[in-house]
Short mmCIF file of C-alpha atoms and ligand atoms in Angstrom, two decimals:
data_model
loop_
_atom_site.label_atom_id
_atom_site.label_comp_id
_atom_site.label_asym_id
_atom_site.label_seq_id
_atom_site.Cartn_x
_atom_site.Cartn_y
_atom_site.Cartn_z
CA MET A 1 -49.68 -3.62 -23.18
CA VAL A 2 -46.74 -0.91 -22.75
CA GLN A 3 -47.33 3.06 -24.02
CA ARG A 4 -44.56 3.46 -26.13
CA PHE A 5 -43.67 7.20 -26.86
CA ASP A 6 -41.64 8.93 -29.53
CA VAL A 7 -38.20 9.42 -28.25
CA SER A 8 -36.80 12.10 -30.44
CA SER A 9 -39.48 14.40 -29.64
CA ARG A 10 -39.16 13.68 -25.91
CA PHE A 11 -35.40 14.55 -26.16
CA ALA A 12 -35.61 17.13 -28.58
CA ALA A 13 -33.74 19.52 -26.57
CA GLY A 14 -30.91 17.48 -26.15
CA VAL A 15 -30.03 14.31 -23.37
CA GLN A 16 -28.02 16.53 -21.36
CA PHE A 17 -30.13 17.74 -17.76
CA THR A 18 -28.25 20.42 -16.19
CA ALA A 19 -29.89 23.05 -13.53
CA GLY A 20 -33.35 21.78 -14.02
CA GLN A 21 -33.13 21.93 -18.02
CA PHE A 22 -32.77 19.44 -21.04
CA ARG A 23 -29.92 20.66 -22.62
CA THR A 24 -27.87 19.77 -25.66
CA GLY A 25 -23.89 18.81 -25.31
CA ASN A 26 -21.12 20.56 -26.67
CA SER A 27 -18.42 18.06 -27.47
CA GLY A 28 -18.86 18.20 -31.21
CA ARG A 29 -18.94 14.95 -31.42
CA THR A 30 -22.77 13.04 -32.17
CA HIS A 31 -23.55 9.56 -30.82
CA ALA A 32 -26.82 7.01 -31.24
CA ILE A 33 -28.71 5.24 -29.06
CA VAL A 34 -29.61 1.81 -30.43
CA ASP A 35 -32.07 -0.67 -30.46
CA PRO A 36 -30.19 -3.75 -29.60
CA ALA A 37 -33.00 -5.74 -30.98
CA THR A 38 -33.06 -4.66 -34.03
CA GLY A 39 -29.87 -2.56 -34.87
CA LYS A 40 -32.20 0.52 -35.77
CA GLU A 41 -30.91 4.03 -34.23
CA VAL A 42 -33.39 4.88 -31.91
CA LEU A 43 -31.82 8.25 -31.20
CA GLY A 44 -29.01 10.81 -32.66
CA TYR A 45 -27.70 13.47 -29.76
CA GLU A 46 -24.32 15.52 -29.17
CA LEU A 47 -22.47 14.21 -26.93
CA ALA A 48 -21.39 16.09 -23.83
CA GLY A 49 -17.80 17.66 -23.52
CA PRO A 50 -15.69 18.68 -19.97
CA ALA A 51 -17.30 22.01 -20.72
CA ASP A 52 -20.76 20.32 -20.10
CA VAL A 53 -19.13 18.97 -16.98
CA ASP A 54 -17.83 22.00 -15.29
CA GLU A 55 -21.23 23.75 -16.11
CA ALA A 56 -23.04 20.66 -14.34
CA VAL A 57 -20.94 20.55 -11.16
CA GLU A 58 -21.38 24.29 -11.14
CA ALA A 59 -25.36 23.72 -11.05
CA ALA A 60 -24.70 21.35 -8.55
CA HIS A 61 -22.50 23.56 -6.35
CA ARG A 62 -24.93 26.59 -6.44
CA ALA A 63 -27.63 24.18 -5.37
CA TRP A 64 -25.63 22.36 -2.58
CA PRO A 65 -26.44 25.02 0.31
CA GLU A 66 -29.85 25.68 -0.29
CA TRP A 67 -30.15 21.54 -0.22
CA ALA A 68 -27.94 20.74 2.48
CA GLY A 69 -29.73 23.40 4.55
CA ALA A 70 -32.81 21.69 4.10
CA THR A 71 -33.97 19.76 7.16
CA PRO A 72 -33.73 16.15 7.12
CA GLY A 73 -38.00 15.85 7.20
CA GLU A 74 -38.06 18.77 4.08
CA ARG A 75 -35.47 16.48 2.28
CA SER A 76 -37.19 13.53 2.98
CA ASP A 77 -41.01 14.53 1.68
CA ALA A 78 -39.67 15.71 -1.34
CA MET A 79 -37.95 12.15 -1.96
CA HIS A 80 -41.41 11.00 -1.47
CA ARG A 81 -42.91 13.38 -3.79
CA TRP A 82 -41.04 12.41 -6.22
CA ALA A 83 -41.59 8.23 -5.71
CA ALA A 84 -44.80 9.19 -6.59
CA VAL A 85 -44.55 11.32 -9.87
CA LEU A 86 -42.37 8.40 -10.50
CA ARG A 87 -44.92 5.78 -10.11
CA GLU A 88 -47.39 7.91 -12.44
CA ARG A 89 -44.56 7.10 -15.29
CA THR A 90 -44.26 3.75 -14.87
CA GLU A 91 -45.03 2.64 -18.24
CA ASP A 92 -42.89 5.74 -19.77
CA PHE A 93 -39.95 4.27 -17.75
CA VAL A 94 -41.06 0.46 -18.76
CA TYR A 95 -40.61 1.58 -22.57
CA ALA A 96 -37.50 3.37 -21.92
CA GLU A 97 -35.27 0.95 -20.32
CA SER A 98 -36.80 -1.76 -22.67
CA LEU A 99 -36.02 0.29 -25.52
CA GLN A 100 -32.44 1.05 -25.01
CA CYS A 101 -31.67 -2.00 -23.46
CA GLY A 102 -33.23 -4.42 -25.36
CA LYS A 103 -34.54 -6.50 -21.77
CA PRO A 104 -37.53 -7.81 -21.82
CA LEU A 105 -40.70 -6.11 -20.91
CA LYS A 106 -41.49 -8.63 -18.03
CA LEU A 107 -37.79 -7.51 -16.46
CA SER A 108 -38.00 -4.09 -16.92
CA GLU A 109 -41.81 -4.43 -15.20
CA GLU A 110 -41.33 -6.51 -12.14
CA PHE A 111 -37.80 -5.97 -11.57
CA ASP A 112 -35.63 -2.80 -12.89
CA VAL A 113 -38.78 -0.31 -13.00
CA PRO A 114 -40.31 -1.18 -9.34
CA GLY A 115 -36.75 -2.09 -7.98
CA SER A 116 -35.41 1.87 -8.51
CA PHE A 117 -38.95 3.50 -7.38
CA ASP A 118 -39.14 1.60 -4.15
CA ASN A 119 -35.14 2.77 -3.62
CA VAL A 120 -36.77 6.35 -3.39
CA SER A 121 -39.00 4.92 -1.28
CA PHE A 122 -36.70 3.71 0.76
CA PHE A 123 -34.28 6.81 0.69
CA ALA A 124 -36.91 8.82 1.71
CA GLY A 125 -37.17 7.37 4.77
CA ALA A 126 -33.26 7.01 5.57
CA ALA A 127 -32.87 10.59 4.94
CA ARG A 128 -34.87 11.70 8.49
CA GLN A 129 -32.20 8.12 10.45
CA LEU A 130 -28.67 10.01 11.20
CA PRO A 131 -26.99 6.49 13.09
CA GLY A 132 -24.39 7.94 15.44
CA VAL A 133 -22.62 7.39 18.87
CA ALA A 134 -24.94 8.94 21.66
CA ALA A 135 -23.92 11.83 23.14
CA GLY A 136 -21.95 11.78 26.50
CA GLU A 137 -18.82 13.08 28.71
CA TYR A 138 -16.74 10.06 27.54
CA SER A 139 -13.57 12.51 28.59
CA GLY A 140 -15.34 13.28 32.24
CA ASP A 141 -14.78 17.00 31.06
CA HIS A 142 -16.39 17.54 27.65
CA THR A 143 -19.70 16.50 26.25
CA SER A 144 -19.13 14.88 22.99
CA TYR A 145 -21.28 13.78 20.36
CA VAL A 146 -21.10 12.91 15.99
CA ARG A 147 -22.36 15.11 13.49
CA ARG A 148 -23.23 13.48 10.40
CA GLU A 149 -22.42 16.05 7.01
CA PRO A 150 -23.44 15.78 3.44
CA LEU A 151 -19.95 15.94 1.83
CA GLY A 152 -21.21 18.81 -1.08
CA VAL A 153 -21.19 17.56 -4.96
CA ILE A 154 -20.61 13.80 -5.58
CA GLY A 155 -19.24 13.22 -9.39
CA SER A 156 -20.77 9.22 -10.43
CA VAL A 157 -20.19 7.31 -13.45
CA ALA A 158 -22.88 4.35 -14.31
CA PRO A 159 -22.94 1.63 -16.34
CA TRP A 160 -25.16 0.11 -18.99
CA ASN A 161 -26.44 -3.01 -17.68
CA TYR A 162 -29.58 -1.76 -15.12
CA PRO A 163 -29.48 1.94 -16.17
CA LEU A 164 -32.17 2.73 -13.59
CA GLN A 165 -30.97 1.27 -11.15
CA MET A 166 -27.56 2.05 -11.22
CA ALA A 167 -28.56 6.06 -11.56
CA ALA A 168 -30.84 5.25 -8.43
CA TRP A 169 -28.14 3.41 -6.56
CA LYS A 170 -25.65 6.56 -7.07
CA ILE A 171 -28.39 9.42 -6.95
CA LEU A 172 -30.46 8.37 -3.61
CA PRO A 173 -28.15 7.96 -0.73
CA ALA A 174 -26.46 11.04 -1.99
CA VAL A 175 -29.28 13.17 -2.66
CA ALA A 176 -30.83 11.67 0.68
CA ALA A 177 -27.65 12.62 2.57
CA GLY A 178 -27.71 16.16 1.34
CA ASN A 179 -25.53 16.28 -1.02
CA THR A 180 -26.20 17.04 -4.88
CA ILE A 181 -24.54 15.24 -7.72
CA VAL A 182 -23.46 15.13 -11.14
CA LEU A 183 -24.26 11.95 -12.76
CA LYS A 184 -22.69 10.41 -16.01
CA PRO A 185 -24.57 7.09 -17.32
CA SER A 186 -23.50 4.98 -19.87
CA GLU A 187 -23.93 7.10 -23.43
CA LEU A 188 -25.65 3.93 -24.66
CA THR A 189 -28.25 4.01 -22.11
CA PRO A 190 -29.13 7.50 -20.87
CA LEU A 191 -32.88 7.86 -21.41
CA THR A 192 -34.04 6.52 -17.99
CA SER A 193 -31.42 8.26 -16.04
CA LEU A 194 -32.90 11.75 -17.32
CA MET A 195 -36.38 10.89 -16.74
CA PHE A 196 -35.50 9.96 -12.97
CA ALA A 197 -33.84 13.70 -12.69
CA GLU A 198 -36.40 15.68 -14.85
CA ALA A 199 -39.12 13.50 -12.37
CA ALA A 200 -36.87 14.95 -9.41
CA CYS A 201 -37.01 18.58 -10.36
CA ASP A 202 -41.11 17.89 -11.37
CA ALA A 203 -41.72 16.71 -7.79
CA GLY A 204 -39.93 19.67 -6.32
CA ILE A 205 -36.40 18.89 -5.74
CA PRO A 206 -34.53 22.26 -6.66
CA ASP A 207 -32.94 22.51 -9.96
CA GLY A 208 -29.07 21.79 -9.83
CA VAL A 209 -29.35 19.13 -7.48
CA ILE A 210 -29.62 15.83 -9.34
CA ASN A 211 -27.50 16.73 -13.01
CA ILE A 212 -27.22 14.36 -15.86
CA VAL A 213 -24.10 14.63 -17.88
CA THR A 214 -23.83 12.01 -20.87
CA GLY A 215 -20.59 11.60 -22.88
CA ALA A 216 -17.97 9.35 -23.26
CA GLY A 217 -15.81 7.74 -20.17
CA ALA A 218 -12.34 9.28 -21.63
CA ASP A 219 -13.11 12.70 -21.59
CA VAL A 220 -16.49 13.77 -19.70
CA GLY A 221 -15.87 10.49 -16.94
CA GLU A 222 -12.41 11.35 -16.21
CA THR A 223 -12.98 15.26 -16.13
CA LEU A 224 -15.92 14.04 -13.71
CA VAL A 225 -14.36 11.88 -11.03
CA SER A 226 -11.26 14.21 -11.31
CA HIS A 227 -13.00 17.43 -10.96
CA PRO A 228 -12.03 19.42 -8.18
CA ARG A 229 -15.28 20.54 -7.02
CA VAL A 230 -16.15 17.11 -6.43
CA ALA A 231 -15.81 15.67 -3.53
CA MET A 232 -16.83 12.05 -3.59
CA THR A 233 -16.26 9.66 -7.02
CA SER A 234 -18.79 6.68 -6.98
CA PHE A 235 -18.07 4.44 -9.69
CA THR A 236 -20.01 1.54 -11.25
CA GLY A 237 -18.55 -0.24 -13.75
CA SER A 238 -15.53 -2.85 -15.06
CA THR A 239 -13.06 -3.53 -12.58
CA ALA A 240 -10.44 -2.32 -15.46
CA VAL A 241 -12.12 0.91 -15.76
CA GLY A 242 -12.88 1.38 -11.68
CA ARG A 243 -8.87 0.84 -11.30
CA ARG A 244 -8.32 4.31 -13.54
CA VAL A 245 -10.73 6.04 -11.80
CA ALA A 246 -9.53 5.18 -8.60
CA GLU A 247 -5.97 6.46 -9.63
CA LEU A 248 -7.83 9.99 -10.68
CA ALA A 249 -9.92 10.01 -7.56
CA THR A 250 -7.03 9.44 -5.32
CA GLY A 251 -4.89 11.95 -7.16
CA SER A 252 -7.43 14.70 -6.11
CA VAL A 253 -7.92 13.07 -2.14
CA LYS A 254 -11.45 12.42 -2.93
CA ARG A 255 -13.80 9.74 -0.84
CA LEU A 256 -14.08 7.11 -3.41
CA HIS A 257 -16.80 3.75 -3.83
CA LEU A 258 -15.98 1.55 -6.29
CA GLU A 259 -18.91 -1.02 -7.27
CA LEU A 260 -17.20 -3.04 -9.91
CA GLY A 261 -17.10 -6.50 -12.24
CA GLY A 262 -18.14 -10.11 -10.39
CA LYS A 263 -17.48 -13.63 -11.33
CA ALA A 264 -19.93 -14.94 -9.10
CA PRO A 265 -19.53 -18.47 -7.82
CA PHE A 266 -22.76 -21.00 -7.52
CA VAL A 267 -21.81 -23.78 -5.43
CA VAL A 268 -24.13 -27.25 -5.13
CA PHE A 269 -23.29 -29.71 -2.51
CA ASP A 270 -24.36 -32.93 -3.13
CA ASP A 271 -27.27 -33.25 -0.88
CA ALA A 272 -28.78 -30.07 -2.97
CA ASP A 273 -32.52 -30.30 -3.93
CA VAL A 274 -31.13 -30.63 -7.67
CA ARG A 275 -34.17 -29.47 -9.28
CA ALA A 276 -33.94 -25.89 -7.41
CA ALA A 277 -30.04 -25.60 -8.42
CA VAL A 278 -30.74 -26.40 -11.89
CA HIS A 279 -33.81 -23.52 -11.98
CA GLY A 280 -31.44 -21.31 -9.93
CA ALA A 281 -28.79 -21.27 -11.95
CA VAL A 282 -30.05 -20.85 -15.48
CA ALA A 283 -31.91 -18.02 -13.60
CA GLY A 284 -29.33 -16.65 -12.00
CA ALA A 285 -26.82 -17.07 -15.19
CA LEU A 286 -29.20 -15.56 -17.51
CA ILE A 287 -30.97 -12.81 -16.16
CA ASN A 288 -30.60 -9.47 -17.94
CA SER A 289 -29.12 -12.30 -20.66
CA GLY A 290 -26.32 -12.25 -18.38
CA GLN A 291 -25.04 -8.88 -18.13
CA ASP A 292 -25.46 -8.84 -14.49
CA CYS A 293 -22.71 -7.97 -11.92
CA THR A 294 -23.93 -10.86 -9.64
CA ALA A 295 -24.78 -13.03 -12.29
CA ALA A 296 -24.06 -17.28 -11.86
CA THR A 297 -21.46 -17.65 -13.56
CA ARG A 298 -18.92 -20.67 -12.48
CA ALA A 299 -21.43 -23.63 -11.32
CA TYR A 300 -19.59 -25.82 -8.99
CA VAL A 301 -21.10 -28.94 -8.38
CA GLN A 302 -20.02 -32.01 -5.93
CA ARG A 303 -19.38 -34.95 -8.06
CA PRO A 304 -22.83 -37.34 -7.05
CA LEU A 305 -25.53 -34.37 -8.48
CA TYR A 306 -22.71 -33.41 -11.75
CA GLU A 307 -24.26 -35.11 -14.47
CA GLU A 308 -27.88 -34.45 -13.24
CA PHE A 309 -27.15 -31.13 -12.94
CA VAL A 310 -25.62 -30.57 -16.41
CA GLY A 311 -28.62 -32.29 -18.06
CA GLY A 312 -31.05 -30.35 -16.40
CA VAL A 313 -29.15 -26.88 -17.09
CA ALA A 314 -29.19 -27.68 -20.92
CA GLU A 315 -32.88 -28.55 -21.31
CA LEU A 316 -34.28 -25.47 -19.54
CA MET A 317 -31.63 -23.59 -20.87
CA ARG A 318 -32.96 -24.60 -24.48
CA SER A 319 -36.36 -23.97 -23.51
CA VAL A 320 -35.46 -20.00 -22.76
CA ARG A 321 -37.18 -18.12 -25.30
CA VAL A 322 -35.34 -15.81 -27.55
CA GLY A 323 -36.74 -13.23 -29.13
CA ASP A 324 -38.35 -8.92 -29.07
CA PRO A 325 -38.24 -7.74 -25.64
CA PHE A 326 -41.30 -6.42 -26.52
CA ALA A 327 -43.22 -9.28 -27.31
CA PRO A 328 -45.77 -11.40 -25.11
CA GLY A 329 -43.45 -14.15 -23.88
CA THR A 330 -39.72 -13.60 -24.56
CA ASP A 331 -37.62 -14.92 -21.95
CA LEU A 332 -34.18 -13.48 -23.31
CA GLY A 333 -33.85 -10.44 -25.30
CA PRO A 334 -30.49 -9.49 -26.99
CA LEU A 335 -27.22 -8.20 -25.50
CA ILE A 336 -26.88 -4.33 -25.15
CA SER A 337 -25.09 -3.99 -28.57
CA HIS A 338 -23.58 -6.07 -31.40
CA ALA A 339 -19.66 -4.88 -30.37
CA HIS A 340 -20.28 -6.61 -26.88
CA ARG A 341 -22.02 -9.65 -28.43
CA ASP A 342 -19.14 -10.13 -30.43
CA ARG A 343 -17.05 -10.05 -27.39
CA VAL A 344 -19.05 -12.72 -25.81
CA ALA A 345 -18.74 -15.03 -28.80
CA GLY A 346 -14.97 -14.33 -28.75
CA PHE A 347 -15.05 -16.07 -24.72
CA VAL A 348 -16.42 -18.65 -26.31
CA GLU A 349 -14.94 -19.40 -29.26
CA ARG A 350 -11.62 -19.10 -27.46
CA ALA A 351 -12.82 -21.35 -24.93
CA ARG A 352 -13.62 -24.26 -27.47
CA SER A 353 -9.67 -25.26 -27.93
CA CYS A 354 -10.38 -26.46 -24.21
CA ALA A 355 -13.66 -27.09 -23.15
CA THR A 356 -17.07 -28.48 -24.15
CA VAL A 357 -19.75 -26.21 -25.57
CA VAL A 358 -22.75 -28.04 -24.43
CA THR A 359 -25.47 -25.52 -25.53
CA GLY A 360 -25.54 -22.45 -27.35
CA GLY A 361 -22.42 -20.59 -28.08
CA GLU A 362 -23.65 -19.23 -31.46
CA ALA A 363 -26.20 -15.90 -32.42
CA PRO A 364 -29.41 -16.70 -33.14
CA GLY A 365 -30.59 -16.98 -37.07
CA GLY A 366 -33.39 -16.21 -38.78
CA GLU A 367 -35.29 -13.22 -37.61
CA LEU A 368 -33.12 -12.44 -35.03
CA ALA A 369 -30.18 -12.69 -37.09
CA LYS A 370 -30.21 -8.48 -36.89
CA GLY A 371 -30.38 -7.98 -33.40
CA ALA A 372 -27.38 -8.52 -31.01
CA TYR A 373 -28.91 -12.34 -29.31
CA TYR A 374 -26.93 -14.81 -28.60
CA LEU A 375 -27.84 -17.92 -27.50
CA PRO A 376 -28.12 -19.58 -23.52
CA THR A 377 -24.46 -21.03 -23.16
CA LEU A 378 -23.50 -24.24 -21.27
CA ILE A 379 -19.86 -24.56 -21.22
CA THR A 380 -18.25 -27.93 -19.20
CA ASP A 381 -14.48 -29.26 -19.03
CA ALA A 382 -13.45 -26.11 -18.66
CA PRO A 383 -9.67 -26.16 -16.82
CA GLN A 384 -9.92 -23.84 -13.45
CA ASP A 385 -7.48 -21.22 -14.95
CA SER A 386 -8.89 -20.77 -18.17
CA GLU A 387 -9.98 -17.52 -19.33
CA ILE A 388 -13.62 -18.51 -19.39
CA VAL A 389 -13.72 -19.66 -15.92
CA GLN A 390 -11.47 -16.60 -14.51
CA GLN A 391 -12.80 -13.11 -16.60
CA GLU A 392 -16.01 -11.65 -16.35
CA VAL A 393 -17.46 -12.70 -19.73
CA PHE A 394 -21.21 -10.06 -19.02
CA GLY A 395 -23.24 -12.73 -21.29
CA PRO A 396 -25.54 -15.66 -21.36
CA VAL A 397 -22.82 -18.22 -20.67
CA LEU A 398 -22.73 -20.36 -17.73
CA THR A 399 -19.79 -22.35 -17.13
CA VAL A 400 -20.43 -25.88 -14.63
CA LEU A 401 -17.31 -27.49 -13.39
CA PRO A 402 -17.12 -30.84 -10.28
CA PHE A 403 -15.64 -31.17 -7.56
CA ASP A 404 -15.06 -33.46 -4.92
CA GLY A 405 -14.85 -32.60 -0.94
CA ASP A 406 -16.55 -29.23 0.37
CA ASP A 407 -13.42 -27.88 0.77
CA GLU A 408 -12.31 -27.64 -2.45
CA GLY A 409 -15.87 -26.47 -3.30
CA ILE A 410 -15.39 -23.33 -1.38
CA ALA A 411 -11.51 -23.09 -2.75
CA LEU A 412 -12.75 -23.12 -6.25
CA ALA A 413 -15.37 -20.58 -5.45
CA ASN A 414 -12.91 -18.80 -4.03
CA ASP A 415 -10.77 -18.64 -6.75
CA THR A 416 -10.55 -15.31 -9.02
CA PRO A 417 -9.55 -11.70 -8.61
CA TYR A 418 -13.86 -11.45 -7.76
CA GLY A 419 -15.54 -11.21 -4.84
CA LEU A 420 -19.08 -9.52 -5.41
CA ALA A 421 -21.54 -12.23 -5.18
CA ALA A 422 -22.13 -15.98 -4.54
CA SER A 423 -24.62 -18.63 -3.58
CA ALA A 424 -24.14 -21.95 -1.62
CA TRP A 425 -26.99 -25.27 -2.18
CA SER A 426 -27.31 -27.22 0.41
CA ARG A 427 -29.96 -28.90 3.12
CA ASP A 428 -27.44 -28.97 5.55
CA VAL A 429 -27.22 -25.47 8.00
CA LEU A 430 -23.50 -26.84 8.77
CA ARG A 431 -22.70 -26.95 5.19
CA THR A 432 -24.64 -23.33 4.11
CA GLY A 433 -23.61 -21.85 7.50
CA ARG A 434 -20.17 -22.85 6.56
CA ALA A 435 -20.25 -21.57 3.02
CA GLU A 436 -21.69 -18.28 4.12
CA ARG A 437 -18.24 -17.68 6.45
CA GLU A 438 -16.04 -18.90 3.83
CA ILE A 439 -17.18 -17.41 0.30
CA GLN A 440 -15.39 -14.28 -0.18
CA ALA A 441 -17.99 -12.37 -1.31
CA GLY A 442 -20.35 -8.99 -0.66
CA CYS A 443 -23.43 -11.24 -0.79
CA VAL A 444 -23.71 -14.93 -0.29
CA TRP A 445 -27.03 -16.30 -1.46
CA ILE A 446 -28.32 -19.46 -0.11
CA ASN A 447 -30.70 -21.98 -1.98
CA ASP A 448 -30.98 -18.59 -4.30
CA HIS A 449 -29.04 -16.73 -6.60
CA ILE A 450 -30.12 -13.06 -7.59
CA PRO A 451 -32.64 -11.08 -5.89
CA ILE A 452 -31.90 -7.88 -4.12
CA ILE A 453 -33.68 -5.40 -1.89
CA SER A 454 -33.45 -2.35 -0.85
CA GLU A 455 -32.90 -2.46 2.57
CA MET A 456 -29.93 -4.68 2.22
CA PRO A 457 -26.63 -3.78 1.33
CA HIS A 458 -24.75 -4.57 -2.05
CA GLY A 459 -21.10 -4.28 -2.68
CA GLY A 460 -18.10 -6.10 -3.27
CA HIS A 461 -14.61 -7.57 -1.74
CA LYS A 462 -11.47 -7.65 -3.72
CA ALA A 463 -10.95 -6.89 -7.02
CA SER A 464 -15.47 -6.25 -7.13
CA GLY A 465 -14.22 -2.96 -5.40
CA PHE A 466 -15.48 -1.53 -2.20
CA GLY A 467 -18.54 0.62 -0.50
CA LYS A 468 -22.31 -0.39 -0.16
CA ASP A 469 -25.03 0.52 -3.04
CA MET A 470 -28.69 0.33 -1.33
CA SER A 471 -29.04 0.14 2.37
CA ALA A 472 -28.76 2.78 5.47
CA TYR A 473 -24.59 1.48 5.32
CA SER A 474 -24.68 3.32 1.81
CA PHE A 475 -26.58 6.30 2.97
CA GLU A 476 -23.58 6.37 5.63
CA GLU A 477 -20.71 6.55 2.56
CA TYR A 478 -22.18 9.90 1.50
CA THR A 479 -21.99 11.62 4.59
CA GLN A 480 -18.94 12.61 7.03
CA LEU A 481 -18.47 12.48 10.93
CA LYS A 482 -17.81 15.47 12.29
CA HIS A 483 -16.86 14.78 16.34
CA VAL A 484 -17.89 18.38 18.45
CA MET A 485 -16.30 17.86 21.94
CA TYR A 486 -17.76 20.96 24.83
CA ASP A 487 -15.58 21.65 27.43
CA ILE A 488 -18.14 21.53 30.74
CA THR A 489 -15.55 22.54 33.54
CA GLY A 490 -15.41 26.41 32.23
CA GLU A 491 -12.04 26.04 34.15
CA ALA A 492 -9.19 28.33 32.72
CA ARG A 493 -6.53 25.95 33.51
CA LYS A 494 -7.55 22.43 32.26
CA ASP A 495 -6.46 19.11 33.96
CA TRP A 496 -4.50 17.87 30.67
CA HIS A 497 -2.66 21.62 30.37
CA ARG A 498 -0.25 19.72 32.59
CA THR A 499 1.45 18.19 30.08
CA VAL A 500 2.32 21.08 28.56
CA PHE A 501 3.29 23.14 31.52
CA GLY A 502 3.73 23.33 35.13
CA ASP A 503 2.49 20.02 38.07
CA ARG A 504 -0.94 18.88 39.24
P1 NAD B 601 -17.44 0.10 -17.93
O1 NAD B 601 -16.42 0.12 -16.98
O2 NAD B 601 -16.98 -0.12 -19.33
O3 NAD B 601 -17.85 1.96 -17.94
C1 NAD B 601 -18.69 2.28 -17.16
C2 NAD B 601 -18.81 3.49 -17.13
O4 NAD B 601 -17.79 4.30 -16.93
C3 NAD B 601 -19.42 4.03 -18.08
O5 NAD B 601 -20.10 5.46 -18.21
C4 NAD B 601 -18.01 4.51 -19.14
O6 NAD B 601 -18.65 5.36 -20.03
C5 NAD B 601 -17.44 5.32 -17.86
N1 NAD B 601 -16.19 5.31 -18.36
C6 NAD B 601 -15.36 4.52 -19.30
N2 NAD B 601 -13.60 4.89 -19.37
C7 NAD B 601 -13.91 5.73 -18.10
C8 NAD B 601 -12.77 6.52 -17.97
N3 NAD B 601 -11.44 6.77 -18.24
N4 NAD B 601 -13.07 7.55 -16.59
C9 NAD B 601 -14.16 7.61 -16.23
N5 NAD B 601 -15.08 6.87 -16.78
C10 NAD B 601 -14.72 5.82 -17.74
O7 NAD B 601 -18.68 -0.46 -17.68
P2 NAD B 601 -19.13 -1.06 -18.12
O8 NAD B 601 -19.22 -1.95 -19.57
O9 NAD B 601 -20.51 0.11 -18.94
O10 NAD B 601 -20.68 -2.05 -17.64
C11 NAD B 601 -20.12 -3.32 -17.23
C12 NAD B 601 -19.69 -3.71 -15.64
O11 NAD B 601 -20.23 -3.08 -14.96
C13 NAD B 601 -19.27 -5.27 -15.40
O12 NAD B 601 -17.68 -5.20 -15.47
C14 NAD B 601 -20.53 -5.57 -14.54
O13 NAD B 601 -20.14 -6.34 -13.89
C15 NAD B 601 -19.89 -3.79 -13.73
N6 NAD B 601 -20.97 -3.64 -12.90
C16 NAD B 601 -21.01 -3.60 -11.55
C17 NAD B 601 -21.91 -3.43 -10.59
C18 NAD B 601 -21.39 -3.37 -9.23
O14 NAD B 601 -22.41 -3.33 -8.29
N7 NAD B 601 -20.61 -3.71 -8.93
C19 NAD B 601 -23.40 -3.04 -11.07
C20 NAD B 601 -23.56 -3.20 -12.57
C21 NAD B 601 -22.18 -3.26 -13.39
#
């Protein structure tokens, strides 16, 4: 049984974390964190305003020279200590993540929290691995080599769906590489980002290396991503907000990293193990109540398997236990808020005019009526160009469409603006090999959908953004290269000078 703690007293000093201290915001506006399972307020707090961003960026700027000057080994040791402190606090993280998001305990316990802590260990190791071209006499007259250097203060903005993991994905490569950071979590879910930063300080990472400002996107988010002292903006969120962030960041010539929305296809060829595909589709569509940027949202099933797949998915969806995130045996919790639940319901209601709702399509009644719950929903017969197939719903909703030839299946998979993730299901290596090559997405799973690991990159193609989270590739994004070229001739008049004065 997870250990509950009193959130109000734990965060009595505020939900801003600057220069190693919890503080209150200074916007004059308050916000409430609400438990989406009950609709009850968990914590009221004062939001950050632009002045709090300035203060946090200044703290990060002051902390940067010392942190950048530490050796990779020193940074790595500090991050290993951080991982150890975090693991001692596992229960608190599980509780806070489930409380603020409405995640079933088993998801927080087995996925969000251990996955995030594993990321800390991974980047503690990555801090000591600086890849680059070997030094050498490439011109003949010089020795060339590269330096891989941090950029300075990173300004990051994160969403609410996996608050701890998103904080980890943004903070870890940045600080492992010697940057300092100011992260703005979603104002709906700041608790575990704050606890993550606090644990870093408790482990001996200097104050000011990691700072958290909890405020609204329109003022605090925009101030942070366009701040003149911020060298790089890394953003995870919707494609619509990503476009605005890109405008602001490019206006001030910052390096930009965008992890945006998704609409993952799930392509089932006619030789697939249909039972495996049915289980994979339900798990892939419903994980985190479907509030997962890589969730399976559009299943395309080759016609011979279509009826069996639809029947199997509907039956399995109906067996999923929707309920209190803290109750043993709950599979699916509420959505993040009542407003978001209504948004998801709106997509399904509009789809009814052109499609069939096979199961779900409503909020549950009874005891669950006060929470932001929505039943697992299966939709068939929707046209490929309809809103429900094209747009990100971000809820427990799966559409299924049939296809005939392999060409058609792959073309349908590619037929949205997004390109974050996809899966292909077949026993034929030639078919899966083709799907892997031709589906335009940052990740293609074969005969599975959802798993991620610290060592491998996560990030989108097309309107799902650019840049990679996790893995050594993400570490590279938070560093900049410098080419150093040493003259080794000692000549006053170099050979190449003749192109400017004189002859050979
Ligand atoms: P969102 O875009 O509404 O908000 C994301 C963050 O941006 C929040 O912290 C928000 O306060 C902030 N924000 C809002 N307006 C801003 C502005 N004008 N300037 C700066 N910041 C601003 O997204 P959300 O609803 O919090 O999260 C869901 C979205 O995130 C989905 O689209 C999902 O696909 C995406 N997501 C993507 C990934 C990925 O890795 N690609 C991972 C998780 C979530």
